Structures are given as structure tokens and as C-alpha cells.
mmCIF file of C-alpha atoms in Angstrom:
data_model
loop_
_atom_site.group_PDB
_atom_site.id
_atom_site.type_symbol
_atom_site.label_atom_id
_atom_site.label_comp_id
_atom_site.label_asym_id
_atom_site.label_seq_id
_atom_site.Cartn_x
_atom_site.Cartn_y
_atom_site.Cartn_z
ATOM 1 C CA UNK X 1 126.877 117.925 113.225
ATOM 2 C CA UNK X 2 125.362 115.747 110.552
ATOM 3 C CA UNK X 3 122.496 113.535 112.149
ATOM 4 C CA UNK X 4 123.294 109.664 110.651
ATOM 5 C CA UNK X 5 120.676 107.997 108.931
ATOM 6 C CA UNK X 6 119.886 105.022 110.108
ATOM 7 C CA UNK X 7 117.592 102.323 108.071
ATOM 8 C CA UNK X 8 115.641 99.883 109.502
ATOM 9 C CA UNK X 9 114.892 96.514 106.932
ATOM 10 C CA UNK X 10 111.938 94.684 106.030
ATOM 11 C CA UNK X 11 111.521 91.139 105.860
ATOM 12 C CA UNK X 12 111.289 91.026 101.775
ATOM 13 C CA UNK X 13 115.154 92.963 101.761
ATOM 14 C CA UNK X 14 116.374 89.783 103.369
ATOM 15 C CA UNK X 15 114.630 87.299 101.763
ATOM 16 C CA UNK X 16 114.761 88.342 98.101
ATOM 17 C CA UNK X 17 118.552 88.709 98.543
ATOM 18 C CA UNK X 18 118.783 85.274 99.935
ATOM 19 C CA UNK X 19 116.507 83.919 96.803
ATOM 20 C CA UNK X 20 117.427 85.783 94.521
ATOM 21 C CA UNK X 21 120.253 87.893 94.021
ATOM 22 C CA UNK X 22 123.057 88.268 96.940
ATOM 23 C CA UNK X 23 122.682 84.493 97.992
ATOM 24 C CA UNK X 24 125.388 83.564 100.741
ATOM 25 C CA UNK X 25 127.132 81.248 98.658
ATOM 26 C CA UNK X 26 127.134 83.912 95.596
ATOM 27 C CA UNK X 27 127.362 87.284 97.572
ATOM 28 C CA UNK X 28 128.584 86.931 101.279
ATOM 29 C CA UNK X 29 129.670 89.956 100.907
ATOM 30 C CA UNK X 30 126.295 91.353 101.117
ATOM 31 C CA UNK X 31 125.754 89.697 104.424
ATOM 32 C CA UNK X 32 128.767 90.868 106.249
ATOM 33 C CA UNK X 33 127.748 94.632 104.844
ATOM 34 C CA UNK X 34 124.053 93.672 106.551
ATOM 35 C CA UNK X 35 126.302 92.804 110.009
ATOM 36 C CA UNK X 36 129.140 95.147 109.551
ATOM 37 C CA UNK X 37 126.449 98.328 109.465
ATOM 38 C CA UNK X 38 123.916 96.918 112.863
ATOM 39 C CA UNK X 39 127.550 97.289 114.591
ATOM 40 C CA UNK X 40 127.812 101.052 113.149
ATOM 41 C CA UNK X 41 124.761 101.591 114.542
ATOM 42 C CA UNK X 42 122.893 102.341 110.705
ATOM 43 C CA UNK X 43 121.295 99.113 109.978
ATOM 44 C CA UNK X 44 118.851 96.861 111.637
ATOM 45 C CA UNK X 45 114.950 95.493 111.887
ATOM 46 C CA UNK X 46 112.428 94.129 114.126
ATOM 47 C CA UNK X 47 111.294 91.484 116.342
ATOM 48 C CA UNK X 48 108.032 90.921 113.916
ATOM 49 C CA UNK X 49 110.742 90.264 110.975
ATOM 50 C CA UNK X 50 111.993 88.119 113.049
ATOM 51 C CA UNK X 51 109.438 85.991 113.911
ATOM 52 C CA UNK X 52 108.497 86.382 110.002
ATOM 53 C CA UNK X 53 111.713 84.583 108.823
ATOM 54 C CA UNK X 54 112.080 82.433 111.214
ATOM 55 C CA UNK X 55 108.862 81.086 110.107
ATOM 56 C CA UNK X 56 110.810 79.501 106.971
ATOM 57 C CA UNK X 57 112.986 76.441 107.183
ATOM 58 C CA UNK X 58 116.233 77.687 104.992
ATOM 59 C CA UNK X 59 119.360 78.971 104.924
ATOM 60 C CA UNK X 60 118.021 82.340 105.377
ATOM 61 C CA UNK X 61 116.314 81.250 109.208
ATOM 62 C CA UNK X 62 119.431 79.751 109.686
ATOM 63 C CA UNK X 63 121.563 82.640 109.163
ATOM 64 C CA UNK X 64 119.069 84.600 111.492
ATOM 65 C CA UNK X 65 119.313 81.847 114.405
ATOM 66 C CA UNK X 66 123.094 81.378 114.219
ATOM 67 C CA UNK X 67 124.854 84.063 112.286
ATOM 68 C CA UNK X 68 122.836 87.135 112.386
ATOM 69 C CA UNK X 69 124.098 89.457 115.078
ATOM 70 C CA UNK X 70 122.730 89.615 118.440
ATOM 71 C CA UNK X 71 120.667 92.987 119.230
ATOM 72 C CA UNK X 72 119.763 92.834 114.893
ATOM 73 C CA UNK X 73 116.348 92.426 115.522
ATOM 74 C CA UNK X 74 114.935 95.149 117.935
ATOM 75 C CA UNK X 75 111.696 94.760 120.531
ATOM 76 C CA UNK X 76 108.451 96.477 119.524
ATOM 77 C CA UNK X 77 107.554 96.174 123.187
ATOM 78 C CA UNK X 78 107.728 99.713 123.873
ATOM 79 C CA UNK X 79 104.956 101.532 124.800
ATOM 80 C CA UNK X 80 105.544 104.688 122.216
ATOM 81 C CA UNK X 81 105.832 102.469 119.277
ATOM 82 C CA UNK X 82 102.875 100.604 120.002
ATOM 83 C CA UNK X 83 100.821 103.544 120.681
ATOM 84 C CA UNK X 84 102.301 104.363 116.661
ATOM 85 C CA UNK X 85 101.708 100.767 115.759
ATOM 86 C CA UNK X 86 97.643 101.422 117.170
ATOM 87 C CA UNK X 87 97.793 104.498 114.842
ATOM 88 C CA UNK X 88 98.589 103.196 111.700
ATOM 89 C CA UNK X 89 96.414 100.456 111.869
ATOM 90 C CA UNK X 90 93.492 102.886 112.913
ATOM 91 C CA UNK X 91 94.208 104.310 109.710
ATOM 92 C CA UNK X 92 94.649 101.363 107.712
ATOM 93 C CA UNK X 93 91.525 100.879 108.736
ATOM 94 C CA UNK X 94 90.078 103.706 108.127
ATOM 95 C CA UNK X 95 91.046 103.569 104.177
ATOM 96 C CA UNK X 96 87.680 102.283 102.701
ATOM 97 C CA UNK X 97 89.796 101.758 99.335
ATOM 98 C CA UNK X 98 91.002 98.649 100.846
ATOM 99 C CA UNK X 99 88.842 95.532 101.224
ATOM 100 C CA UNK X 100 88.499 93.988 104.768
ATOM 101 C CA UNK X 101 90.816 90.981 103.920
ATOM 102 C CA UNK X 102 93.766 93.485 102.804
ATOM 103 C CA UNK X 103 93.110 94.981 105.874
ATOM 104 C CA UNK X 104 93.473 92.198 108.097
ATOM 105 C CA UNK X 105 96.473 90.422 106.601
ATOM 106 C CA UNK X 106 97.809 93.822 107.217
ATOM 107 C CA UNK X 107 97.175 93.855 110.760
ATOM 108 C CA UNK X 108 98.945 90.034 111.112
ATOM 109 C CA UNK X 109 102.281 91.193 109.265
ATOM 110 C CA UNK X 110 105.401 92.953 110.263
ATOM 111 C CA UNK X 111 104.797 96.167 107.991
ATOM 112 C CA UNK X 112 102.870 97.813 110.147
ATOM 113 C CA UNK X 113 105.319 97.609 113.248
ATOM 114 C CA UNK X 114 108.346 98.455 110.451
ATOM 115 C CA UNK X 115 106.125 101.982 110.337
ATOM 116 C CA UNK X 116 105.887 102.444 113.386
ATOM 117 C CA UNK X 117 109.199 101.781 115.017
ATOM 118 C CA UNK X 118 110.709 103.384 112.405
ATOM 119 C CA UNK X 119 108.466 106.794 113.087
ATOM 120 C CA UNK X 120 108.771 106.464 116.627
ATOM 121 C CA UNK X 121 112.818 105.677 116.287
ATOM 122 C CA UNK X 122 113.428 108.182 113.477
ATOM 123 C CA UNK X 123 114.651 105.551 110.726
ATOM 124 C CA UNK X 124 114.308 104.808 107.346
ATOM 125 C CA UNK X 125 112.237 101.955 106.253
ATOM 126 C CA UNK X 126 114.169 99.621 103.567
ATOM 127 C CA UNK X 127 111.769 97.570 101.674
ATOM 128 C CA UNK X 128 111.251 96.042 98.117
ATOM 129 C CA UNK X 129 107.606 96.877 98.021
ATOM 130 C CA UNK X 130 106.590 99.969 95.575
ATOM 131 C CA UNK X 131 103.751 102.401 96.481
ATOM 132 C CA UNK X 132 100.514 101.261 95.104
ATOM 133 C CA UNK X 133 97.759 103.816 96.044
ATOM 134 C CA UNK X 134 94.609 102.933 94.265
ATOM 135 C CA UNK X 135 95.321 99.245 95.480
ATOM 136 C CA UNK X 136 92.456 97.697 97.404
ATOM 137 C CA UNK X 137 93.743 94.026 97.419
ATOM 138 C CA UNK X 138 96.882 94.956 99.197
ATOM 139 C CA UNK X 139 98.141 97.312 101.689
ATOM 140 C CA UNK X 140 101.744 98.525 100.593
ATOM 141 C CA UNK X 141 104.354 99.271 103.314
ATOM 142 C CA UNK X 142 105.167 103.011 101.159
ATOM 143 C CA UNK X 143 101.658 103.774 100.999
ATOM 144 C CA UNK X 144 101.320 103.387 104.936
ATOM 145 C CA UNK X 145 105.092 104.905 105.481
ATOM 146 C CA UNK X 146 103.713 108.191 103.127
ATOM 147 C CA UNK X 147 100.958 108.396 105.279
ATOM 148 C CA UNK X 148 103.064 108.631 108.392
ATOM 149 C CA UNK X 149 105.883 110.826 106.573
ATOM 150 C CA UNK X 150 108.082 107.687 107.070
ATOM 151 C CA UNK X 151 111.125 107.982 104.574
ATOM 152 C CA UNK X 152 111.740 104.908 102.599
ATOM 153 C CA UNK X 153 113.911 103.135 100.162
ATOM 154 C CA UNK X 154 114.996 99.564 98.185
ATOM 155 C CA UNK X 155 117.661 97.684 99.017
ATOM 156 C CA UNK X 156 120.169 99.117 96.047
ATOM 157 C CA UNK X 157 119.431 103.039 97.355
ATOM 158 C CA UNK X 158 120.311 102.149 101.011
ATOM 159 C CA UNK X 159 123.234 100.035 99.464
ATOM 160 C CA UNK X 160 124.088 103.163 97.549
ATOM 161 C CA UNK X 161 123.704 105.308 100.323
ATOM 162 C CA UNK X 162 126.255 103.117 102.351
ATOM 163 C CA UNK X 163 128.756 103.312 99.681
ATOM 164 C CA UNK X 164 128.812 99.364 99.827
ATOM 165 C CA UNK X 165 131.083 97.378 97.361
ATOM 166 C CA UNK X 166 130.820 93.588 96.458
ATOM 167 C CA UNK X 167 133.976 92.753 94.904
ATOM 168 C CA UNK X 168 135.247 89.697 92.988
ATOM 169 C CA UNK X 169 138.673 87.962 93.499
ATOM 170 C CA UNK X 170 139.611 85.461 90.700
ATOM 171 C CA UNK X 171 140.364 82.204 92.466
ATOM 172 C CA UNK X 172 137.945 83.052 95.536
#
């Protein structure tokens, strides 16, 4: 039996799509994908991305409030995946190549929790962030997820991967 890979999505997926280039007025399609794969049981995120959106005032923390699906957004409450989460900021800051303030605004975002739920859960982190090893400014969610043996991709490979399809209809 083929195990199902299931992908679990940062905060930047969302909000560069609802910027940028799968809008809700432009590509709903891409939104119903988003809701149509949490039911499957493939797609979802995290409390901390959450909390992270729902920070901005927008369509996008209005989609999360009324239209995203209940459940989307799981707890990092449990005990296992913050035991991870105390891991992989031990090593974050353990990484003298970063300075202290990379390290710290680290420690307040999601990114780290994405890691670790996703290690502890067995998923695959979805993010728009590229590796960036000899960074010392930033610390980049691949870099940590190599570093854990977390698998991760963009948005267009795990849209690839799901076989999705946005599709135009003259007149719609």
C-alpha cells in the first residue's frame, strides 16, 4: 500500500497567492483545491499560521475566519511536537553563522513549529522560501527542514504533485 503524502503549508503559500498570483477574485479555483485537499486528508497547516494571518486585516484573514475549513489549522499543543519544536530551536541556536537577531525573530515565527509538526506528523513542509545556507541575517525554513530531514516543496510542486487544474470558462 502506497503511504499518501500529506503537505503541511506555510504562511507565505497563502499569502503570496492571495497578493499575488491565485487571488480569490482571479483564481478561486485555487482556494477550493486548498479546501477540497484538508477534506482528503493531504493538505493543511498550523495554529502559529494561524495566528500569523490573522494578524492582517484583508481578504486573506477573512477567508481564514469565515471560509477556511474548520480543523485547517492544526494545534501545536502536543507534547511530541513541542519537544521537536525545543529541538530545532536548540539548534537554531546553536548555528553561530546566524546573528542573535535572526535567531530570535526565528524563535517568534511559525517556521519553526511548521518543522516540527511536520517531523513529528510525517508531512511535507510547503513553503515559498529557498534554502539559503551561508545566510546569517535570516533563518530559512529549508535550511532548518534539511537539518531535520524534513521534505519540502513550493507551492507549484505540491500543486503538481496534486494534479490540480485551474481552468477558464469564457463568460465566467
Amino acid at each position: 500500500m502506497t503511504k499518501r503524502v500529506r503537505y503541511l503549508i506555510d504562511a507565505n503559500v497563502l499569502m503570496e497567492a492571495h497578493r499575488r498570483y491565485y487571488t480569490f477574485e482571479l483564481c478561486p479555483g485555487f482556494w477550493d483545491c486548498v479546501a477540497w485537499n484538508y477534506k482528503q486528508g493531504v493538505l493543511s497547516s498550523i495554529d502559529r499560521v494561524k495566528q500569523e494571518i490573522e494578524d492582517g486585516k484583508d481578504a486573506l484573514s477573512h477567508w481564514v475566519k469565515k471560509s477556511c475549513p474548520a480543523g485547517f489549522f492544526a494545534a501545536t499543543t502536543d507534547g511530541k511536537v513541542t519537544a521537536k519544536y525545543g529541538a530545532v530551536i536548540t539548534w537554531v541556536q546553536s548555528q553561530a553563522r546566524y546573528k542573535p537577531e535572526a535567531q530570535a525573530k526565528f524563535a517568534e515565527d511559525a517556521d519553526g513549529w511548521l518543522a516540527a509538526y511536520a517531523k513529528e506528523h510525517g508531512f511535507v513542509v510547503v513553503t515559498q522560501e529557498v534554502p539559503a545556507p551561508e545566510s546569517r541575517n535570516e533563518v530559512k525554513l529549508p535550511d532548518v527542514c534539511d537539518a531535520f530531514e524534513v521534505p519540502y516543496l513550493n507551492t507549484f510542486e505540491m500543486l503538481t504533485s496534486l494534479k490540480a487544474r485551474f481552468t477558464w470558462k469564457p463568460g465566467a
